[in-house]
PDB file of C-alpha atoms in Angstrom:
ATOM      1  CA  ARG A   1     -16.549  -6.599 -15.798  1.00 80.00           C
ATOM      2  CA  CYS A   2     -20.013  -5.201 -15.106  1.00 88.00           C
ATOM      3  CA  ARG A   3     -18.648  -3.482 -11.966  1.00 92.00           C
ATOM      4  CA  ASP A   4     -15.834  -2.118 -14.091  1.00 95.00           C
ATOM      5  CA  ARG A   5     -18.282  -0.640 -16.650  1.00 95.00           C
ATOM      6  CA  LEU A   6     -20.235   1.061 -13.896  1.00 96.00           C
ATOM      7  CA  ALA A   7     -17.144   2.463 -12.357  1.00 96.00           C
ATOM      8  CA  ASN A   8     -16.171   3.801 -15.832  1.00 96.00           C
ATOM      9  CA  LEU A   9     -19.573   5.651 -15.949  1.00 96.00           C
ATOM     10  CA  LEU A  10     -19.524   6.958 -12.499  1.00 96.00           C
ATOM     11  CA  CYS A  11     -15.952   8.219 -12.274  1.00 96.00           C
ATOM     12  CA  VAL A  12     -16.505  11.401 -14.285  1.00 95.00           C
ATOM     13  CA  PRO A  13     -19.487  12.895 -12.440  1.00 96.00           C
ATOM     14  CA  LEU A  14     -17.945  11.845  -9.179  1.00 96.00           C
ATOM     15  CA  SER A  15     -14.630  13.375  -9.946  1.00 96.00           C
ATOM     16  CA  ARG A  16     -16.253  16.697 -10.425  1.00 95.00           C
ATOM     17  CA  LEU A  17     -17.835  16.824  -7.074  1.00 94.00           C
ATOM     18  CA  PRO A  18     -16.308  19.650  -4.864  1.00 93.00           C
ATOM     19  CA  CYS A  19     -15.492  18.142  -1.511  1.00 95.00           C
ATOM     20  CA  ALA A  20     -12.709  17.961   1.163  1.00 95.00           C
ATOM     21  CA  PHE A  21     -11.690  14.544  -0.282  1.00 96.00           C
ATOM     22  CA  ARG A  22     -10.996  16.065  -3.707  1.00 97.00           C
ATOM     23  CA  ARG A  23      -9.105  18.970  -2.182  1.00 96.00           C
ATOM     24  CA  LYS A  24      -6.839  16.671  -0.116  1.00 97.00           C
ATOM     25  CA  VAL A  25      -6.034  14.496  -3.061  1.00 97.00           C
ATOM     26  CA  LEU A  26      -5.274  17.448  -5.333  1.00 97.00           C
ATOM     27  CA  GLU A  27      -3.110  19.017  -2.574  1.00 97.00           C
ATOM     28  CA  ASN A  28      -1.038  15.769  -2.422  1.00 98.00           C
ATOM     29  CA  PHE A  29      -0.605  15.858  -6.166  1.00 98.00           C
ATOM     30  CA  GLU A  30       0.757  19.348  -5.934  1.00 97.00           C
ATOM     31  CA  TYR A  31       3.350  18.150  -3.389  1.00 97.00           C
ATOM     32  CA  ALA A  32       4.331  14.934  -5.252  1.00 98.00           C
ATOM     33  CA  PHE A  33       3.999  16.329  -8.852  1.00 98.00           C
ATOM     34  CA  PRO A  34       4.509  20.160  -8.952  1.00 97.00           C
ATOM     35  CA  ALA A  35       5.407  20.255 -12.642  1.00 97.00           C
ATOM     36  CA  GLN A  36       1.962  18.800 -13.589  1.00 97.00           C
ATOM     37  CA  SER A  37      -0.585  21.247 -15.175  1.00 97.00           C
ATOM     38  CA  VAL A  38      -3.972  21.608 -13.684  1.00 96.00           C
ATOM     39  CA  LYS A  39      -5.404  19.642 -16.549  1.00 97.00           C
ATOM     40  CA  GLU A  40      -3.059  16.803 -15.886  1.00 97.00           C
ATOM     41  CA  ARG A  41      -3.908  16.623 -12.239  1.00 97.00           C
ATOM     42  CA  GLU A  42      -7.704  16.657 -13.120  1.00 97.00           C
ATOM     43  CA  ALA A  43      -7.068  13.654 -15.458  1.00 98.00           C
ATOM     44  CA  LEU A  44      -5.061  11.849 -12.766  1.00 98.00           C
ATOM     45  CA  TYR A  45      -7.811  12.492 -10.290  1.00 98.00           C
ATOM     46  CA  ARG A  46     -10.491  11.031 -12.663  1.00 98.00           C
ATOM     47  CA  ALA A  47      -8.319   7.916 -13.173  1.00 98.00           C
ATOM     48  CA  PHE A  48      -7.722   7.701  -9.430  1.00 98.00           C
ATOM     49  CA  ILE A  49     -11.447   7.723  -8.774  1.00 98.00           C
ATOM     50  CA  ARG A  50     -12.171   5.212 -11.541  1.00 98.00           C
ATOM     51  CA  VAL A  51      -9.651   2.689 -10.149  1.00 98.00           C
ATOM     52  CA  GLY A  52     -10.747   3.233  -6.622  1.00 97.00           C
ATOM     53  CA  LEU A  53     -14.404   2.514  -7.593  1.00 97.00           C
ATOM     54  CA  LYS A  54     -13.371  -0.745  -9.290  1.00 97.00           C
ATOM     55  CA  VAL A  55     -11.545  -1.882  -6.134  1.00 95.00           C
ATOM     56  CA  ILE A  56     -14.392  -0.765  -3.798  1.00 93.00           C
ATOM     57  CA  PHE A  57     -17.084  -2.578  -5.822  1.00 93.00           C
ATOM     58  CA  GLY A  58     -15.295  -5.761  -5.396  1.00 89.00           C
ATOM     59  CA  TYR A  59     -14.191  -5.207  -1.752  1.00 82.00           C
ATOM     60  CA  GLY A  60     -16.401  -7.804  -0.101  1.00 78.00           C
ATOM     61  CA  GLU A  61     -15.469 -10.637  -2.628  1.00 82.00           C
ATOM     62  CA  PRO A  62     -12.537 -12.142  -0.626  1.00 78.00           C
ATOM     63  CA  PHE A  63     -14.777 -12.368   2.446  1.00 77.00           C
ATOM     64  CA  PHE A  64     -17.260 -14.681   0.682  1.00 78.00           C
ATOM     65  CA  ARG A  65     -15.353 -16.413  -2.030  1.00 80.00           C
ATOM     66  CA  SER A  66     -13.249 -19.662  -1.788  1.00 81.00           C
ATOM     67  CA  GLN A  67      -9.485 -19.867  -1.846  1.00 82.00           C
ATOM     68  CA  ASP A  68      -9.505 -21.490  -5.294  1.00 84.00           C
ATOM     69  CA  PHE A  69     -11.653 -18.674  -6.645  1.00 84.00           C
ATOM     70  CA  LEU A  70      -9.593 -15.977  -5.370  1.00 85.00           C
ATOM     71  CA  LYS A  71      -6.295 -17.439  -6.754  1.00 84.00           C
ATOM     72  CA  LYS A  72      -7.821 -16.920 -10.166  1.00 88.00           C
ATOM     73  CA  THR A  73      -8.274 -13.128  -9.552  1.00 91.00           C
ATOM     74  CA  PHE A  74      -4.589 -12.489  -9.180  1.00 93.00           C
ATOM     75  CA  LEU A  75      -2.035 -11.708 -11.875  1.00 95.00           C
ATOM     76  CA  VAL A  76       1.566 -11.804 -10.629  1.00 96.00           C
ATOM     77  CA  THR A  77       4.499  -9.733 -12.056  1.00 97.00           C
ATOM     78  CA  GLY A  78       8.078 -10.282 -10.763  1.00 97.00           C
ATOM     79  CA  GLY A  79       7.283 -13.710  -9.272  1.00 96.00           C
ATOM     80  CA  GLU A  80      10.930 -14.555  -9.735  1.00 97.00           C
ATOM     81  CA  HIS A  81      11.882 -12.139  -7.191  1.00 98.00           C
ATOM     82  CA  LEU A  82       9.516 -13.736  -4.633  1.00 97.00           C
ATOM     83  CA  LYS A  83      11.043 -17.175  -5.419  1.00 97.00           C
ATOM     84  CA  SER A  84      14.520 -15.944  -5.043  1.00 96.00           C
ATOM     85  CA  ALA A  85      13.745 -14.300  -1.759  1.00 97.00           C
ATOM     86  CA  LEU A  86      11.968 -17.427  -0.291  1.00 97.00           C
ATOM     87  CA  ALA A  87      14.958 -19.521  -1.448  1.00 97.00           C
ATOM     88  CA  SER A  88      17.178 -17.459   0.912  1.00 95.00           C
ATOM     89  CA  GLY A  89      15.464 -19.146   3.875  1.00 95.00           C
ATOM     90  CA  LYS A  90      15.203 -15.744   5.668  1.00 96.00           C
ATOM     91  CA  PRO A  91      12.076 -14.178   6.948  1.00 97.00           C
ATOM     92  CA  LEU A  92      10.734 -11.704   4.565  1.00 98.00           C
ATOM     93  CA  ILE A  93       9.432  -8.119   4.971  1.00 97.00           C
ATOM     94  CA  PHE A  94       7.251  -7.237   2.123  1.00 97.00           C
ATOM     95  CA  LEU A  95       7.577  -3.536   1.734  1.00 97.00           C
ATOM     96  CA  GLY A  96       4.175  -2.425   0.620  1.00 96.00           C
ATOM     97  CA  SER A  97       2.369   0.883   0.247  1.00 96.00           C
ATOM     98  CA  HIS A  98      -1.247   2.102   0.446  1.00 96.00           C
ATOM     99  CA  SER A  99      -2.669   1.396  -2.969  1.00 97.00           C
ATOM    100  CA  TRP A 100      -6.432   0.979  -3.514  1.00 96.00           C
ATOM    101  CA  ALA A 101      -5.848  -2.784  -3.776  1.00 95.00           C
ATOM    102  CA  VAL A 102      -3.486  -2.886  -0.639  1.00 93.00           C
ATOM    103  CA  ASP A 103      -5.419  -5.753   1.000  1.00 88.00           C
ATOM    104  CA  HIS A 104      -4.940  -7.994  -2.024  1.00 88.00           C
ATOM    105  CA  CYS A 105      -1.166  -8.155  -1.243  1.00 86.00           C
ATOM    106  CA  GLY A 106      -1.537 -10.038   1.959  1.00 86.00           C
ATOM    107  CA  LEU A 107      -4.497 -12.212   0.537  1.00 87.00           C
ATOM    108  CA  TYR A 108      -2.281 -13.320  -2.276  1.00 91.00           C
ATOM    109  CA  LEU A 109       0.665 -14.165   0.043  1.00 92.00           C
ATOM    110  CA  SER A 110      -1.466 -16.022   2.675  1.00 90.00           C
ATOM    111  CA  ALA A 111      -3.574 -17.758   0.006  1.00 87.00           C
ATOM    112  CA  SER A 112      -0.154 -19.021  -1.385  1.00 89.00           C
ATOM    113  CA  GLY A 113       0.433 -20.778   1.884  1.00 90.00           C
ATOM    114  CA  LEU A 114       2.867 -18.269   3.395  1.00 94.00           C
ATOM    115  CA  PRO A 115       2.715 -17.653   7.154  1.00 93.00           C
ATOM    116  CA  MET A 116       2.027 -13.941   7.313  1.00 92.00           C
ATOM    117  CA  CYS A 117       1.670 -11.177   9.949  1.00 90.00           C
ATOM    118  CA  THR A 118       0.933  -7.477   9.631  1.00 87.00           C
ATOM    119  CA  PHE A 119      -0.611  -4.563  11.591  1.00 82.00           C
ATOM    120  CA  MET A 120      -3.559  -2.449  11.479  1.00 78.00           C
ATOM    121  CA  HIS A 121      -4.866   0.662  13.091  1.00 74.00           C
ATOM    122  CA  THR A 122      -8.273   0.034  14.793  1.00 74.00           C
ATOM    123  CA  SER A 123     -10.990   2.228  13.443  1.00 72.00           C
ATOM    124  CA  GLY A 124     -13.316   2.229  16.500  1.00 75.00           C
ATOM    125  CA  ASN A 125     -16.067   0.737  14.475  1.00 79.00           C
ATOM    126  CA  ARG A 126     -16.319  -2.892  15.719  1.00 80.00           C
ATOM    127  CA  VAL A 127     -18.245  -4.093  12.695  1.00 83.00           C
ATOM    128  CA  TYR A 128     -15.813  -2.729  10.107  1.00 75.00           C
ATOM    129  CA  ASP A 129     -12.725  -3.946  12.206  1.00 76.00           C
ATOM    130  CA  TRP A 130     -14.327  -7.387  12.482  1.00 77.00           C
ATOM    131  CA  PHE A 131     -14.983  -7.495   8.692  1.00 76.00           C
ATOM    132  CA  MET A 132     -11.460  -6.331   7.807  1.00 74.00           C
ATOM    133  CA  ASN A 133      -9.732  -8.731  10.177  1.00 72.00           C
ATOM    134  CA  SER A 134     -11.886 -11.643   9.125  1.00 77.00           C
ATOM    135  CA  MET A 135     -10.960 -11.032   5.495  1.00 75.00           C
ATOM    136  CA  ARG A 136      -7.240 -10.435   6.157  1.00 74.00           C
ATOM    137  CA  LEU A 137      -7.068 -13.723   8.447  1.00 75.00           C
ATOM    138  CA  LYS A 138      -9.132 -15.799   5.897  1.00 76.00           C
ATOM    139  CA  PHE A 139      -6.146 -17.914   5.170  1.00 76.00           C
ATOM    140  CA  GLY A 140      -4.381 -17.722   8.573  1.00 77.00           C
ATOM    141  CA  GLY A 141      -1.853 -15.326   9.909  1.00 81.00           C
ATOM    142  CA  LYS A 142      -1.642 -12.754  12.517  1.00 83.00           C
ATOM    143  CA  VAL A 143      -2.780  -9.034  12.636  1.00 82.00           C
ATOM    144  CA  TYR A 144      -1.522  -6.791  15.390  1.00 80.00           C
ATOM    145  CA  GLU A 145      -2.816  -3.373  16.488  1.00 77.00           C
ATOM    146  CA  ARG A 146      -0.363  -0.734  15.410  1.00 74.00           C
ATOM    147  CA  SER A 147       0.177   0.377  18.989  1.00 74.00           C
ATOM    148  CA  SER A 148       1.708  -3.163  19.678  1.00 76.00           C
ATOM    149  CA  GLY A 149       5.079  -1.692  18.535  1.00 80.00           C
ATOM    150  CA  ILE A 150       8.120  -3.067  16.847  1.00 86.00           C
ATOM    151  CA  ARG A 151       8.785  -5.982  19.479  1.00 89.00           C
ATOM    152  CA  ALA A 152       5.698  -7.752  18.354  1.00 90.00           C
ATOM    153  CA  LEU A 153       6.772  -7.730  14.754  1.00 92.00           C
ATOM    154  CA  VAL A 154      10.319  -8.730  15.524  1.00 93.00           C
ATOM    155  CA  ARG A 155       8.990 -11.589  17.635  1.00 93.00           C
ATOM    156  CA  CYS A 156       6.768 -12.776  14.715  1.00 92.00           C
ATOM    157  CA  LEU A 157       9.739 -12.602  12.170  1.00 95.00           C
ATOM    158  CA  ARG A 158      11.913 -14.641  14.506  1.00 94.00           C
ATOM    159  CA  ASP A 159       9.079 -17.208  14.958  1.00 93.00           C
ATOM    160  CA  GLY A 160       9.015 -17.846  11.120  1.00 93.00           C
ATOM    161  CA  TYR A 161       6.406 -15.463   9.956  1.00 95.00           C
ATOM    162  CA  HIS A 162       6.778 -12.973   7.045  1.00 96.00           C
ATOM    163  CA  LEU A 163       5.604  -9.523   7.527  1.00 95.00           C
ATOM    164  CA  ALA A 164       3.496  -7.244   5.165  1.00 94.00           C
ATOM    165  CA  PHE A 165       4.727  -3.831   6.102  1.00 94.00           C
ATOM    166  CA  TYR A 166       3.148  -0.491   4.882  1.00 94.00           C
ATOM    167  CA  PRO A 167       5.307   2.427   6.226  1.00 94.00           C
ATOM    168  CA  ASP A 168       4.400   5.075   3.704  1.00 95.00           C
ATOM    169  CA  GLN A 169       1.963   7.256   5.718  1.00 94.00           C
ATOM    170  CA  ASP A 170       2.903  10.371   7.578  1.00 94.00           C
ATOM    171  CA  LEU A 171       2.587   9.642  11.312  1.00 90.00           C
ATOM    172  CA  GLY A 172       4.327  12.715  12.485  1.00 90.00           C
ATOM    173  CA  GLU A 173       7.906  13.581  13.311  1.00 88.00           C
ATOM    174  CA  HIS A 174       8.391  10.993  16.032  1.00 86.00           C
ATOM    175  CA  SER A 175      10.599   8.054  14.717  1.00 87.00           C
ATOM    176  CA  ALA A 176      10.798   9.702  11.310  1.00 94.00           C
ATOM    177  CA  LEU A 177      13.163  11.661   9.075  1.00 96.00           C
ATOM    178  CA  PHE A 178      12.313  14.122   6.382  1.00 96.00           C
ATOM    179  CA  VAL A 179      13.479  12.509   3.132  1.00 96.00           C
ATOM    180  CA  PRO A 180      12.254  13.011  -0.471  1.00 97.00           C
ATOM    181  CA  PHE A 181       9.092  11.320  -1.577  1.00 97.00           C
ATOM    182  CA  PHE A 182       8.624  12.302  -5.252  1.00 97.00           C
ATOM    183  CA  ALA A 183       9.213  16.014  -5.471  1.00 97.00           C
ATOM    184  CA  THR A 184       8.865  16.925  -1.762  1.00 97.00           C
ATOM    185  CA  PRO A 185      10.417  15.660   1.507  1.00 96.00           C
ATOM    186  CA  LYS A 186       7.968  13.968   3.914  1.00 96.00           C
ATOM    187  CA  ALA A 187       8.205  12.750   7.462  1.00 96.00           C
ATOM    188  CA  THR A 188       9.099   9.001   6.787  1.00 97.00           C
ATOM    189  CA  LEU A 189       9.209   6.213   9.278  1.00 94.00           C
ATOM    190  CA  VAL A 190      12.721   4.961  10.112  1.00 96.00           C
ATOM    191  CA  VAL A 191      11.414   1.568  11.394  1.00 94.00           C
ATOM    192  CA  LEU A 192      12.080  -0.565   8.370  1.00 96.00           C
ATOM    193  CA  PRO A 193      15.927  -0.727   8.726  1.00 97.00           C
ATOM    194  CA  ARG A 194      15.530  -1.561  12.399  1.00 95.00           C
ATOM    195  CA  LEU A 195      13.020  -4.177  11.690  1.00 95.00           C
ATOM    196  CA  ALA A 196      15.173  -5.812   9.124  1.00 96.00           C
ATOM    197  CA  ALA A 197      18.151  -5.850  11.374  1.00 96.00           C
ATOM    198  CA  LEU A 198      16.563  -7.112  14.436  1.00 96.00           C
ATOM    199  CA  GLY A 199      14.388  -9.682  12.633  1.00 95.00           C
ATOM    200  CA  ARG A 200      17.247 -10.858  10.458  1.00 95.00           C
ATOM    201  CA  ALA A 201      14.843 -10.407   7.463  1.00 97.00           C
ATOM    202  CA  LEU A 202      15.196  -9.648   3.719  1.00 97.00           C
ATOM    203  CA  VAL A 203      13.149  -6.688   2.462  1.00 98.00           C
ATOM    204  CA  VAL A 204      11.169  -7.329  -0.803  1.00 98.00           C
ATOM    205  CA  PRO A 205       9.356  -4.520  -2.501  1.00 98.00           C
ATOM    206  CA  MET A 206       5.723  -5.326  -3.217  1.00 97.00           C
ATOM    207  CA  PHE A 207       2.802  -3.401  -4.786  1.00 97.00           C
ATOM    208  CA  ALA A 208      -0.771  -4.295  -5.429  1.00 96.00           C
ATOM    209  CA  ALA A 209      -2.706  -2.766  -8.402  1.00 97.00           C
ATOM    210  CA  TYR A 210      -5.999  -3.280 -10.117  1.00 97.00           C
ATOM    211  CA  ASN A 211      -5.059  -4.303 -13.753  1.00 96.00           C
ATOM    212  CA  GLU A 212      -7.908  -2.708 -15.729  1.00 96.00           C
ATOM    213  CA  GLU A 213      -6.917  -4.417 -18.932  1.00 95.00           C
ATOM    214  CA  HIS A 214      -7.261  -7.999 -17.523  1.00 95.00           C
ATOM    215  CA  HIS A 215      -9.896  -7.089 -14.807  1.00 95.00           C
ATOM    216  CA  LEU A 216      -7.563  -8.766 -12.208  1.00 95.00           C
ATOM    217  CA  TYR A 217      -5.632  -7.738  -9.086  1.00 96.00           C
ATOM    218  CA  GLU A 218      -2.005  -7.572  -9.995  1.00 97.00           C
ATOM    219  CA  VAL A 219       0.674  -8.183  -7.301  1.00 97.00           C
ATOM    220  CA  ILE A 220       4.166  -6.898  -8.245  1.00 97.00           C
ATOM    221  CA  PHE A 221       7.386  -7.859  -6.715  1.00 98.00           C
ATOM    222  CA  ASP A 222      10.723  -6.304  -7.189  1.00 98.00           C
ATOM    223  CA  ALA A 223      14.270  -7.506  -6.316  1.00 97.00           C
ATOM    224  CA  PRO A 224      15.061  -7.859  -2.775  1.00 97.00           C
ATOM    225  CA  PHE A 225      17.146  -5.053  -1.132  1.00 98.00           C
ATOM    226  CA  ASP A 226      20.898  -6.103  -0.932  1.00 95.00           C
ATOM    227  CA  ASN A 227      23.155  -4.840   1.900  1.00 94.00           C
ATOM    228  CA  TYR A 228      20.096  -3.605   3.932  1.00 97.00           C
ATOM    229  CA  PRO A 229      20.236  -2.090   6.326  1.00 96.00           C
ATOM    230  CA  SER A 230      23.488  -0.069   5.778  1.00 96.00           C
ATOM    231  CA  ALA A 231      25.389   2.198   8.219  1.00 95.00           C
ATOM    232  CA  ASP A 232      23.509   5.189   6.722  1.00 97.00           C
ATOM    233  CA  LEU A 233      20.030   5.534   8.270  1.00 97.00           C
ATOM    234  CA  LYS A 234      18.748   8.371   6.042  1.00 97.00           C
ATOM    235  CA  ALA A 235      19.998   6.492   2.915  1.00 97.00           C
ATOM    236  CA  ASP A 236      18.109   3.446   4.083  1.00 98.00           C
ATOM    237  CA  VAL A 237      14.931   5.308   4.559  1.00 97.00           C
ATOM    238  CA  ARG A 238      15.264   7.213   1.194  1.00 98.00           C
ATOM    239  CA  ARG A 239      15.915   3.716  -0.411  1.00 98.00           C
ATOM    240  CA  MET A 240      12.620   2.685   0.989  1.00 98.00           C
ATOM    241  CA  ASN A 241      10.803   5.758  -0.477  1.00 98.00           C
ATOM    242  CA  LYS A 242      12.502   5.209  -3.762  1.00 98.00           C
ATOM    243  CA  ALA A 243      11.210   1.653  -3.960  1.00 98.00           C
ATOM    244  CA  ILE A 244       7.633   2.916  -3.400  1.00 98.00           C
ATOM    245  CA  GLU A 245       8.134   5.677  -6.081  1.00 98.00           C
ATOM    246  CA  ASP A 246       9.467   3.056  -8.494  1.00 97.00           C
ATOM    247  CA  ALA A 247       6.428   0.814  -7.939  1.00 97.00           C
ATOM    248  CA  LEU A 248       4.038   3.828  -8.494  1.00 97.00           C
ATOM    249  CA  LYS A 249       5.539   4.891 -11.810  1.00 96.00           C
ATOM    250  CA  GLY A 250       2.893   4.502 -14.347  1.00 96.00           C
ATOM    251  CA  ARG A 251       0.584   3.510 -11.687  1.00 97.00           C
ATOM    252  CA  GLU A 252       0.016   6.804  -9.998  1.00 98.00           C
ATOM    253  CA  MET A 253      -3.864   6.446 -10.074  1.00 98.00           C
ATOM    254  CA  GLN A 254      -3.547   3.225  -7.968  1.00 98.00           C
ATOM    255  CA  TYR A 255      -2.494   5.132  -4.760  1.00 98.00           C
ATOM    256  CA  MET A 256      -4.583   6.290  -1.950  1.00 98.00           C
ATOM    257  CA  TRP A 257      -3.689   9.835  -2.329  1.00 98.00           C
ATOM    258  CA  PHE A 258      -6.302  10.878   0.242  1.00 97.00           C
ATOM    259  CA  LEU A 259      -4.313   9.686   3.107  1.00 95.00           C
ATOM    260  CA  ARG A 260      -1.735  11.602   5.189  1.00 92.00           C
ATOM    261  CA  PHE A 261       1.522  11.833   3.218  1.00 95.00           C
ATOM    262  CA  TYR A 262       2.572  15.395   3.396  1.00 96.00           C
ATOM    263  CA  GLN A 263       0.796  16.618   6.578  1.00 94.00           C
ATOM    264  CA  THR A 264       3.881  17.184   8.810  1.00 94.00           C
ATOM    265  CA  ARG A 265       6.256  19.819   7.270  1.00 90.00           C
ATOM    266  CA  PRO A 266       9.835  20.611   8.362  1.00 86.00           C
ATOM    267  CA  ALA A 267      10.014  23.528  10.894  1.00 77.00           C
ATOM    268  CA  GLU A 268      11.668  25.869   8.354  1.00 56.00           C
ATOM    269  CA  SER A 269       8.433  25.473   6.153  1.00 48.00           C
ATOM    270  CA  GLU A 270       6.062  26.636   8.902  1.00 44.00           C
TER     271      GLU A 270
END
């Protein structure tokens, strides 16, 4: 709670700093929420900074704290969806997105005893990569470099692991379709339907947020996708984006809006 009070104090002056980070976030707000006024975007930006600080100030905690302690830091919403998905006996693909508290999704699942796998993009900083991998693997599991490709993930699913999958970033036009994400189409990866089919897996929407009222990390599950994938790839990809949009409604400040989401534009927009 002391960390949260400090974040509340710092978020206002920090949100006023003119910098590339601020410009990038506000630009993404314009793409996603064009109907918002400048005043509304500024308010959202302050809330975004406030939540980010609260998560960052506690970032090293999972590295040092025990499993019993960490379990007390979670608040679960929609746990019935997780139970029903596990009861299916199928491997699960947890469809997540890059919220400030994103790493707490995998931590909750692995701390709950589920065999998990995921992938990450190596930063090039060995100390940082060691720290992040050590934290993510604290309770077991596997972490693959993003360049390992889909085969490694399919193999993991068929070996009985569940996958934490975060396909919301714009990685260019390769293996992507332009489908709506909030108000603007974005280059969206088409990998999820293929992963679900090849891994014979069930897709479960998942989101991690920092609950400011309870001072806890909230892990939110939604109902598993039915009839997925379908015969319509574009509809399947749009369904994925819609699930992320639904998770963010009312929680827009929880998202890492500084990342690449609308970097690639359709040719007719150039």
